[in-house]
Amino acid sequence: MAHPTRMVHPSEMALILGEEEFEDYLDKYLAVEEENWINATSSLRSGCTLRVNGDLGQPQPVYISRRTNNYLAASGNSGQIRLSAGEEVIVSCPNNQAILHPNIVSTVHTATARCVSNNLFSGAGWLNGNRAFGQLTCARHPFYQAQQTSTRCFNNGVVIRVGFTVNNVFYPLYHSCYNANRMEVLYVWYNQNANNAVHQTGVSRPTGGFFPGVNINNVYTQVSQKAAIARLVGNALADKYVTNTQFLARGHLAAKSDYVFASGQRATFFFINAAPQWQPFNAGNWNNLEQNLRARIGRAGYNTVIYTGTFGVTQLRNANGNFVNIYLDNNRVPVPQYFYKVVYDQSRRRGTAFISINNPHYTLAEARNLQFCTDRCRNNNAFSWINWRPDRVDLGYSFCCTIPDFRRVIGHIPNLDVSNGLLS
């Protein structure tokens, strides 16, 4: 499908588009950007080459590399999966679904496909001849799993792992640290490398559950959130705080676009990967950080683990002018004061904490008073790639810290060796 060559940057649409409209716009914008990126980095080679966008079928199976025993990955930041002749990929349609292909010869749920050349693969005993890899599909999108583990995280939180089971092996996509009593996601963590630079676009968005005892989709409707805020500050102020352009969206911690394949992207739509986020914040500085950080990791070749989380409860003034904590479900589902991303490259012993304040109704002075460390990004050319507008409170007042400074206030994450300083 042809895309326009230039589109307005998504941050310019932060105060214009709603949650779903913004996600659709962002998807189209990234499709254009990534097409340009691929054209600049592609090269011819032998073996098999599959484009992340264009050579993979839908509904998409789960792909596991035999060579790495992990999810199939693009080669560097190329947006292409490159395999040597004879290299094998496990193709799986979980939940007892059959793999579909026009040339299938036996019913299989999980099978091994072998690279022949270009986009052609063979499948001994289940696929007739050498066939296009992109025609391998499932009857419906594979359903990801969320499994509660026995591991504990900050403040006795529960670690939940999200991913897929293939051949009786669980392959995690991300882990979530979750406080069950408050229905609060503290943080998630996952790996991000150069091969995440290009992701599939146009992937459909499912709905996610996991919070027992509450209809979490209903909690996020504008009617419900306005009613919840009205109980805390009064009806008149609730009408002022929640409008058609300023409302609380489901802010993803691990972003959909942080995952290359449709199966991984759809797995980000669990509510154990989300927290209430004001929509212009979601589409403003936070989105700039998500997209530009991923591109920076791709260009620099960093090998990182990212901790993305929330801290504190944001406040709004009530009719008496007093600040009150904001929750969406009777002291549960808190609206966070801060969202953060801690990016750490262990091999380089470098890392940086990026923080944004999730409240468009603060004054600039109030937001600045909530900054808890020296901002290492401001007026620092090494971080010009972020391209955020840190003083725009409506888009999320933003700053960054050294990891030791961050941990003095927010102790969620483990102690990391950052003896070589900031990761820029």
Coordinates of C-alpha atoms in Angstrom, one line a residue:
M1 CA 0.0 0.0 0.0
A2 CA 1.4 3.4 -1.0
H3 CA 2.0 5.9 1.8
P4 CA 2.4 9.7 1.6
T5 CA 6.1 10.7 1.7
R6 CA 5.6 13.3 4.5
M7 CA 3.2 13.4 7.4
V8 CA 2.9 15.9 10.3
H9 CA 4.8 14.6 13.3
P10 CA 2.5 12.7 15.7
S11 CA 3.3 15.1 18.6
E12 CA 1.6 17.9 16.7
M13 CA -1.6 15.8 16.8
A14 CA -1.5 15.2 20.6
L15 CA -4.2 17.8 21.4
I16 CA -6.3 17.0 18.4
L17 CA -6.8 13.3 18.1
G18 CA -8.5 10.8 20.5
E19 CA -6.8 7.6 21.7
E20 CA -7.8 5.3 18.9
E21 CA -7.4 8.0 16.2
F22 CA -3.9 8.8 17.4
E23 CA -2.9 5.2 17.4
D24 CA -4.1 4.8 13.8
Y25 CA -2.2 8.0 12.8
L26 CA 0.9 6.9 14.6
D27 CA 0.8 3.6 12.8
K28 CA 0.6 5.3 9.4
Y29 CA 3.4 7.7 10.3
L30 CA 5.7 5.0 11.4
A31 CA 5.0 3.0 8.3
V32 CA 6.3 5.9 6.2
E33 CA 9.3 6.4 8.4
E34 CA 10.3 2.8 8.5
E35 CA 9.8 2.4 4.7
N36 CA 12.4 5.2 4.3
W37 CA 14.7 3.6 6.8
I38 CA 14.6 0.2 5.1
N39 CA 15.3 1.7 1.7
A40 CA 18.4 3.3 3.2
T41 CA 19.7 0.2 4.9
S42 CA 18.7 -2.8 2.7
S43 CA 21.2 -4.9 0.8
L44 CA 21.1 -8.1 -1.4
R45 CA 22.4 -11.4 0.0
S46 CA 22.0 -15.2 -0.5
G47 CA 19.8 -17.4 1.6
C48 CA 16.3 -16.1 2.7
T49 CA 15.3 -12.6 3.2
L50 CA 11.9 -11.7 4.7
R51 CA 10.7 -8.1 5.0
V52 CA 9.1 -7.4 8.4
N53 CA 6.5 -5.5 6.5
G54 CA 5.4 -7.3 3.4
D55 CA 6.5 -10.9 3.7
L56 CA 4.6 -12.2 6.7
G57 CA 1.1 -13.5 6.8
Q58 CA -1.9 -12.6 9.0
P59 CA -3.2 -13.9 11.3
Q60 CA 0.4 -14.5 12.1
P61 CA 1.9 -17.5 13.7
V62 CA 4.5 -17.3 16.4
Y63 CA 8.1 -17.7 15.0
I64 CA 10.9 -19.2 17.0
S65 CA 14.5 -19.4 15.6
R66 CA 16.0 -22.8 15.9
R67 CA 19.5 -21.2 16.0
T68 CA 18.9 -18.9 18.9
N69 CA 16.0 -20.8 20.6
N70 CA 14.2 -17.4 21.0
Y71 CA 11.8 -15.3 19.0
L72 CA 12.8 -14.8 15.4
A73 CA 14.4 -11.4 15.0
A74 CA 15.3 -9.0 12.2
S75 CA 19.0 -8.6 11.3
G76 CA 20.3 -5.5 13.1
N77 CA 18.2 -2.4 12.3
S78 CA 17.4 -3.5 8.7
G79 CA 13.8 -4.3 9.0
Q80 CA 14.6 -7.6 7.3
I81 CA 14.9 -11.2 8.6
R82 CA 17.9 -12.8 7.0
L83 CA 18.5 -16.5 7.2
S84 CA 21.1 -18.8 5.8
A85 CA 20.1 -21.6 3.4
G86 CA 19.0 -24.5 5.5
E87 CA 18.3 -22.4 8.7
E88 CA 15.2 -23.5 10.5
V89 CA 12.3 -21.6 12.0
I90 CA 9.7 -23.1 14.3
V91 CA 6.2 -22.0 13.2
S92 CA 3.4 -22.3 15.8
C93 CA -0.3 -21.6 16.1
P94 CA -0.8 -21.9 19.8
N95 CA -4.1 -23.0 21.5
N96 CA -4.4 -26.0 19.4
Q97 CA -4.9 -24.1 16.1
A98 CA -3.8 -25.6 12.8
I99 CA -1.2 -23.9 10.7
L100 CA -2.8 -22.8 7.4
H101 CA -1.2 -22.7 3.9
P102 CA -2.5 -23.4 0.4
N103 CA 0.0 -26.2 0.0
I104 CA -0.4 -27.9 3.4
V105 CA -0.3 -31.7 3.3
S106 CA -1.0 -32.6 7.0
T107 CA -2.6 -30.9 10.0
V108 CA 0.0 -29.5 12.3
H109 CA -0.1 -27.0 15.1
T110 CA 3.7 -26.5 15.4
A111 CA 6.2 -27.4 12.7
T112 CA 9.6 -26.6 11.4
A113 CA 10.1 -24.6 8.2
R114 CA 13.6 -24.6 6.5
C115 CA 15.0 -21.7 4.4
V116 CA 15.5 -22.6 0.8
S117 CA 16.1 -19.2 -0.9
N118 CA 14.6 -15.7 -1.1
N119 CA 11.2 -16.1 0.6
L120 CA 10.8 -19.8 -0.1
F121 CA 10.8 -22.4 2.7
S122 CA 10.2 -26.2 2.8
G123 CA 8.4 -28.2 5.5
A124 CA 9.3 -31.9 5.6
G125 CA 6.1 -34.0 5.9
W126 CA 3.7 -31.1 6.2
L127 CA 4.3 -28.7 3.4
N128 CA 4.2 -29.6 -0.3
G129 CA 7.2 -28.2 -2.1
N130 CA 9.1 -25.0 -1.6
R131 CA 6.6 -22.4 -0.7
A132 CA 6.3 -18.7 0.3
F133 CA 6.8 -18.2 4.0
G134 CA 4.3 -15.4 4.1
Q135 CA 1.4 -17.7 3.2
L136 CA 1.8 -19.5 6.5
T137 CA -1.0 -18.3 8.8
C138 CA -3.2 -19.3 11.7
A139 CA -7.0 -19.4 11.7
R140 CA -7.1 -16.6 14.2
H141 CA -4.5 -14.5 16.1
P142 CA -2.5 -16.6 18.6
F143 CA -3.6 -15.8 22.2
Y144 CA -0.7 -14.8 24.4
Q145 CA -0.6 -16.0 28.0
A146 CA -0.1 -14.1 31.3
Q147 CA 1.3 -16.4 34.0
Q148 CA 1.7 -15.5 37.6
T149 CA 5.1 -16.6 38.9
S150 CA 6.3 -17.2 42.5
T151 CA 8.9 -14.4 42.1
R152 CA 8.3 -11.3 44.1
C153 CA 9.3 -7.7 43.1
F154 CA 9.2 -4.3 44.7
N155 CA 7.1 -4.1 48.0
N156 CA 6.1 -7.8 47.7
G157 CA 4.6 -7.3 44.3
V158 CA 3.9 -10.3 42.1
V159 CA 5.9 -10.9 38.9
I160 CA 3.7 -11.9 35.9
R161 CA 5.3 -13.1 32.7
V162 CA 3.6 -12.6 29.3
G163 CA 4.4 -14.6 26.2
F164 CA 3.7 -17.8 24.3
T165 CA 4.2 -21.5 24.9
V166 CA 5.7 -23.4 22.0
N167 CA 6.6 -27.1 22.2
N168 CA 6.0 -26.9 26.0
V169 CA 8.5 -24.1 26.4
F170 CA 7.4 -20.7 27.6
Y171 CA 9.0 -17.8 25.7
P172 CA 8.5 -14.5 27.6
L173 CA 8.0 -11.2 25.8
Y174 CA 7.9 -9.0 29.0
H175 CA 7.5 -9.3 32.8
S176 CA 5.3 -7.2 34.9
C177 CA 5.6 -6.2 38.6
Y178 CA 2.0 -5.9 39.8
N179 CA 0.4 -4.9 43.1
A180 CA -2.8 -6.9 43.3
N181 CA -4.4 -5.0 46.2
R182 CA -4.3 -1.6 44.5
M183 CA -4.6 -3.1 41.0
E184 CA -1.5 -1.1 40.1
V185 CA 1.2 -2.0 37.6
L186 CA 4.5 -0.8 39.1
Y187 CA 6.7 -1.5 36.1
V188 CA 7.4 -3.9 33.3
W189 CA 10.8 -4.9 31.8
Y190 CA 11.9 -6.3 28.5
N191 CA 14.9 -6.3 26.1
Q192 CA 15.3 -3.9 23.3
N193 CA 18.0 -4.1 20.7
A194 CA 18.8 -2.8 17.2
N195 CA 16.5 -5.4 15.7
N196 CA 13.5 -3.6 17.2
A197 CA 14.1 -0.6 15.0
V198 CA 11.5 -1.6 12.5
H199 CA 8.2 -3.2 13.4
Q200 CA 5.1 -4.5 11.6
T201 CA 2.5 -1.8 11.0
G202 CA -1.2 -2.1 10.6
V203 CA -1.6 -4.8 13.4
S204 CA -5.1 -5.0 14.9
R205 CA -5.6 -4.1 18.5
P206 CA -7.3 -6.6 20.9
T207 CA -8.7 -5.9 24.3
G208 CA -7.0 -7.2 27.4
G209 CA -8.1 -8.4 30.8
F210 CA -6.3 -9.9 33.8
F211 CA -7.7 -7.6 36.6
P212 CA -10.1 -9.9 38.5
G213 CA -13.3 -8.5 40.0
V214 CA -13.5 -5.4 37.8
N215 CA -14.5 -4.6 34.2
I216 CA -11.2 -2.8 33.4
N217 CA -12.4 -1.8 29.9
N218 CA -15.4 0.0 31.6
V219 CA -13.1 1.8 34.1
Y220 CA -11.3 3.5 31.2
T221 CA -14.4 4.9 29.4
Q222 CA -14.8 8.7 29.6
V223 CA -18.1 8.3 31.3
S224 CA -16.7 6.1 34.1
Q225 CA -13.5 8.1 34.6
K226 CA -15.5 11.4 34.8
A227 CA -17.8 9.8 37.4
A228 CA -14.8 8.5 39.4
I229 CA -13.1 11.9 39.4
A230 CA -16.4 13.7 40.2
R231 CA -16.7 11.6 43.4
L232 CA -13.3 13.0 44.4
V233 CA -13.5 16.6 43.3
G234 CA -17.1 17.3 42.5
N235 CA -19.1 17.4 39.2
A236 CA -18.2 20.9 38.1
L237 CA -14.5 20.3 38.3
A238 CA -14.7 16.8 36.8
D239 CA -16.3 18.5 33.7
K240 CA -13.3 20.8 33.6
Y241 CA -10.7 18.1 34.1
V242 CA -12.1 15.5 31.7
T243 CA -12.9 16.8 28.2
N244 CA -13.0 15.5 24.7
T245 CA -9.3 16.2 24.3
Q246 CA -8.1 15.7 27.9
F247 CA -9.0 12.3 29.2
L248 CA -7.3 9.2 30.6
A249 CA -6.1 6.6 28.1
R250 CA -4.6 3.2 28.6
G251 CA -1.0 4.1 28.6
H252 CA 1.1 1.1 27.6
L253 CA 4.4 0.5 29.5
A254 CA 5.9 -1.9 26.9
A255 CA 4.8 -0.1 23.8
K256 CA 3.1 -1.9 21.0
S257 CA 5.7 -0.6 18.6
D258 CA 8.5 -2.0 20.8
Y259 CA 7.7 -5.4 19.3
V260 CA 8.6 -6.4 15.8
F261 CA 5.9 -9.0 15.1
A262 CA 2.1 -8.9 15.3
S263 CA 2.1 -11.7 18.0
G264 CA 4.3 -9.6 20.3
Q265 CA 2.5 -6.3 19.6
R266 CA -0.9 -7.8 20.4
A267 CA 0.6 -9.2 23.7
T268 CA 1.1 -5.6 24.9
F269 CA -2.7 -5.1 25.3
F270 CA -3.0 -6.7 28.7
F271 CA -3.9 -4.3 31.4
I272 CA -1.0 -5.6 33.5
N273 CA 1.0 -3.6 30.9
A274 CA -1.0 -0.4 31.3
A275 CA -1.7 2.5 33.6
P276 CA -4.0 5.6 33.3
Q277 CA -2.3 8.2 31.2
W278 CA -3.7 11.6 30.1
Q279 CA -4.1 11.3 26.3
P280 CA -2.1 14.4 25.2
F281 CA 0.7 13.1 27.5
N282 CA 0.4 9.7 25.9
A283 CA 0.6 11.3 22.4
G284 CA 3.1 14.0 23.3
N285 CA 6.4 13.8 25.1
W286 CA 5.9 10.1 26.1
N287 CA 5.3 9.1 22.5
N288 CA 8.3 11.1 21.4
L289 CA 10.5 9.2 24.0
E290 CA 9.1 5.8 22.9
Q291 CA 9.7 6.3 19.2
N292 CA 13.0 8.2 19.4
L293 CA 14.5 5.9 22.0
R294 CA 13.8 2.9 19.8
A295 CA 15.3 4.6 16.8
R296 CA 18.4 5.7 18.9
I297 CA 18.9 2.1 20.1
G298 CA 18.7 0.9 16.5
R299 CA 21.2 3.4 15.2
A300 CA 23.7 3.1 18.0
G301 CA 23.5 -0.7 18.2
Y302 CA 22.7 -0.7 22.0
N303 CA 21.8 -3.9 23.7
T304 CA 19.4 -2.8 26.5
V305 CA 16.9 -3.9 29.1
I306 CA 14.2 -1.3 29.6
Y307 CA 12.3 -0.8 32.8
T308 CA 9.1 1.2 32.2
G309 CA 6.9 2.0 35.1
T310 CA 4.8 4.3 37.2
F311 CA 5.3 6.0 40.6
G312 CA 3.1 7.9 43.0
V313 CA -0.6 9.0 42.6
T314 CA -1.3 12.2 40.8
Q315 CA -3.6 14.9 42.3
L316 CA -6.3 17.3 41.3
R317 CA -7.7 20.2 43.2
N318 CA -11.2 19.8 44.7
A319 CA -13.8 22.5 45.2
N320 CA -12.0 23.6 48.4
G321 CA -8.8 24.1 46.4
N322 CA -7.1 21.1 48.1
F323 CA -5.2 18.5 46.2
V324 CA -6.7 15.0 46.4
N325 CA -5.3 11.7 45.0
I326 CA -7.0 10.4 41.9
Y327 CA -8.1 6.8 41.4
L328 CA -10.4 5.3 38.8
D329 CA -12.0 2.6 41.0
N330 CA -12.4 3.4 44.7
N331 CA -8.8 3.6 45.8
R332 CA -7.8 1.1 43.1
V333 CA -6.4 1.8 39.6
P334 CA -4.4 4.9 40.7
V335 CA -3.6 7.5 38.1
P336 CA 0.2 7.7 38.3
Q337 CA 2.1 10.9 39.1
Y338 CA 5.1 9.8 37.1
F339 CA 5.9 7.5 34.2
Y340 CA 9.5 6.5 33.7
K341 CA 11.8 4.5 31.4
V342 CA 15.1 3.3 32.7
V343 CA 17.3 2.2 29.9
Y344 CA 20.3 0.1 30.7
D345 CA 23.1 -1.4 28.6
Q346 CA 24.9 -3.9 30.8
S347 CA 27.8 -4.5 28.4
R348 CA 28.5 -0.8 28.3
R349 CA 27.7 -0.3 32.0
R350 CA 25.7 2.8 31.1
G351 CA 22.1 3.8 31.7
T352 CA 19.7 6.7 31.9
A353 CA 16.3 7.3 33.6
F354 CA 13.7 9.3 31.7
I355 CA 10.8 10.7 33.7
S356 CA 7.5 12.5 32.7
I357 CA 4.8 14.0 35.0
N358 CA 1.4 12.7 34.1
N359 CA -0.8 15.6 34.8
P360 CA -1.8 18.4 32.4
H361 CA -3.6 20.4 35.1
Y362 CA -0.6 21.4 37.1
T363 CA 1.0 24.8 36.6
L364 CA 4.6 24.8 35.3
A365 CA 5.7 25.8 38.8
E366 CA 3.9 22.9 40.4
A367 CA 5.4 20.5 37.8
R368 CA 8.9 21.8 38.4
N369 CA 8.5 21.3 42.1
L370 CA 7.9 17.6 41.4
Q371 CA 11.2 17.2 39.6
F372 CA 13.4 15.2 42.0
C373 CA 16.8 15.2 40.3
T374 CA 19.2 17.3 38.2
D375 CA 17.9 17.1 34.6
R376 CA 20.8 15.6 32.6
C377 CA 19.0 15.9 29.2
R378 CA 18.3 19.6 29.3
N379 CA 20.7 21.6 27.1
N380 CA 22.7 18.5 26.5
N381 CA 23.3 17.8 22.8
A382 CA 24.0 14.1 23.5
F383 CA 20.2 13.8 24.2
S384 CA 18.9 16.0 21.4
W385 CA 17.5 12.9 19.7
I386 CA 14.7 12.8 22.2
N387 CA 13.1 15.8 20.6
W388 CA 10.6 16.4 23.4
R389 CA 9.3 19.7 24.7
P390 CA 10.1 19.2 28.4
D391 CA 8.3 22.4 29.7
R392 CA 5.0 21.6 28.0
V393 CA 3.0 20.5 31.1
D394 CA 0.0 19.6 28.8
L395 CA 2.3 17.1 26.9
G396 CA 4.0 15.9 30.0
Y397 CA 6.7 17.9 31.9
S398 CA 9.8 15.8 31.4
F399 CA 13.4 15.4 32.7
C400 CA 16.0 12.7 33.0
C401 CA 18.3 11.5 35.8
T402 CA 21.3 9.3 36.5
I403 CA 20.1 5.9 37.6
P404 CA 21.5 6.3 41.2
D405 CA 19.6 9.6 41.5
F406 CA 16.5 8.0 40.2
R407 CA 16.8 5.0 42.6
R408 CA 17.1 7.4 45.6
V409 CA 13.5 8.4 45.0
I410 CA 12.0 5.4 43.1
G411 CA 13.4 2.2 44.4
H412 CA 11.5 -0.2 42.1
I413 CA 14.4 -1.5 39.9
P414 CA 17.5 -3.5 40.9
N415 CA 20.8 -1.8 41.6
L416 CA 22.5 -1.6 38.2
D417 CA 26.2 -1.1 37.4
V418 CA 26.4 2.3 35.6
S419 CA 30.0 3.0 36.4
N420 CA 30.5 4.4 32.9
G421 CA 27.7 7.0 33.3
L422 CA 24.8 7.9 31.2
L423 CA 23.6 6.1 28.1
S424 CA 22.9 8.6 25.4

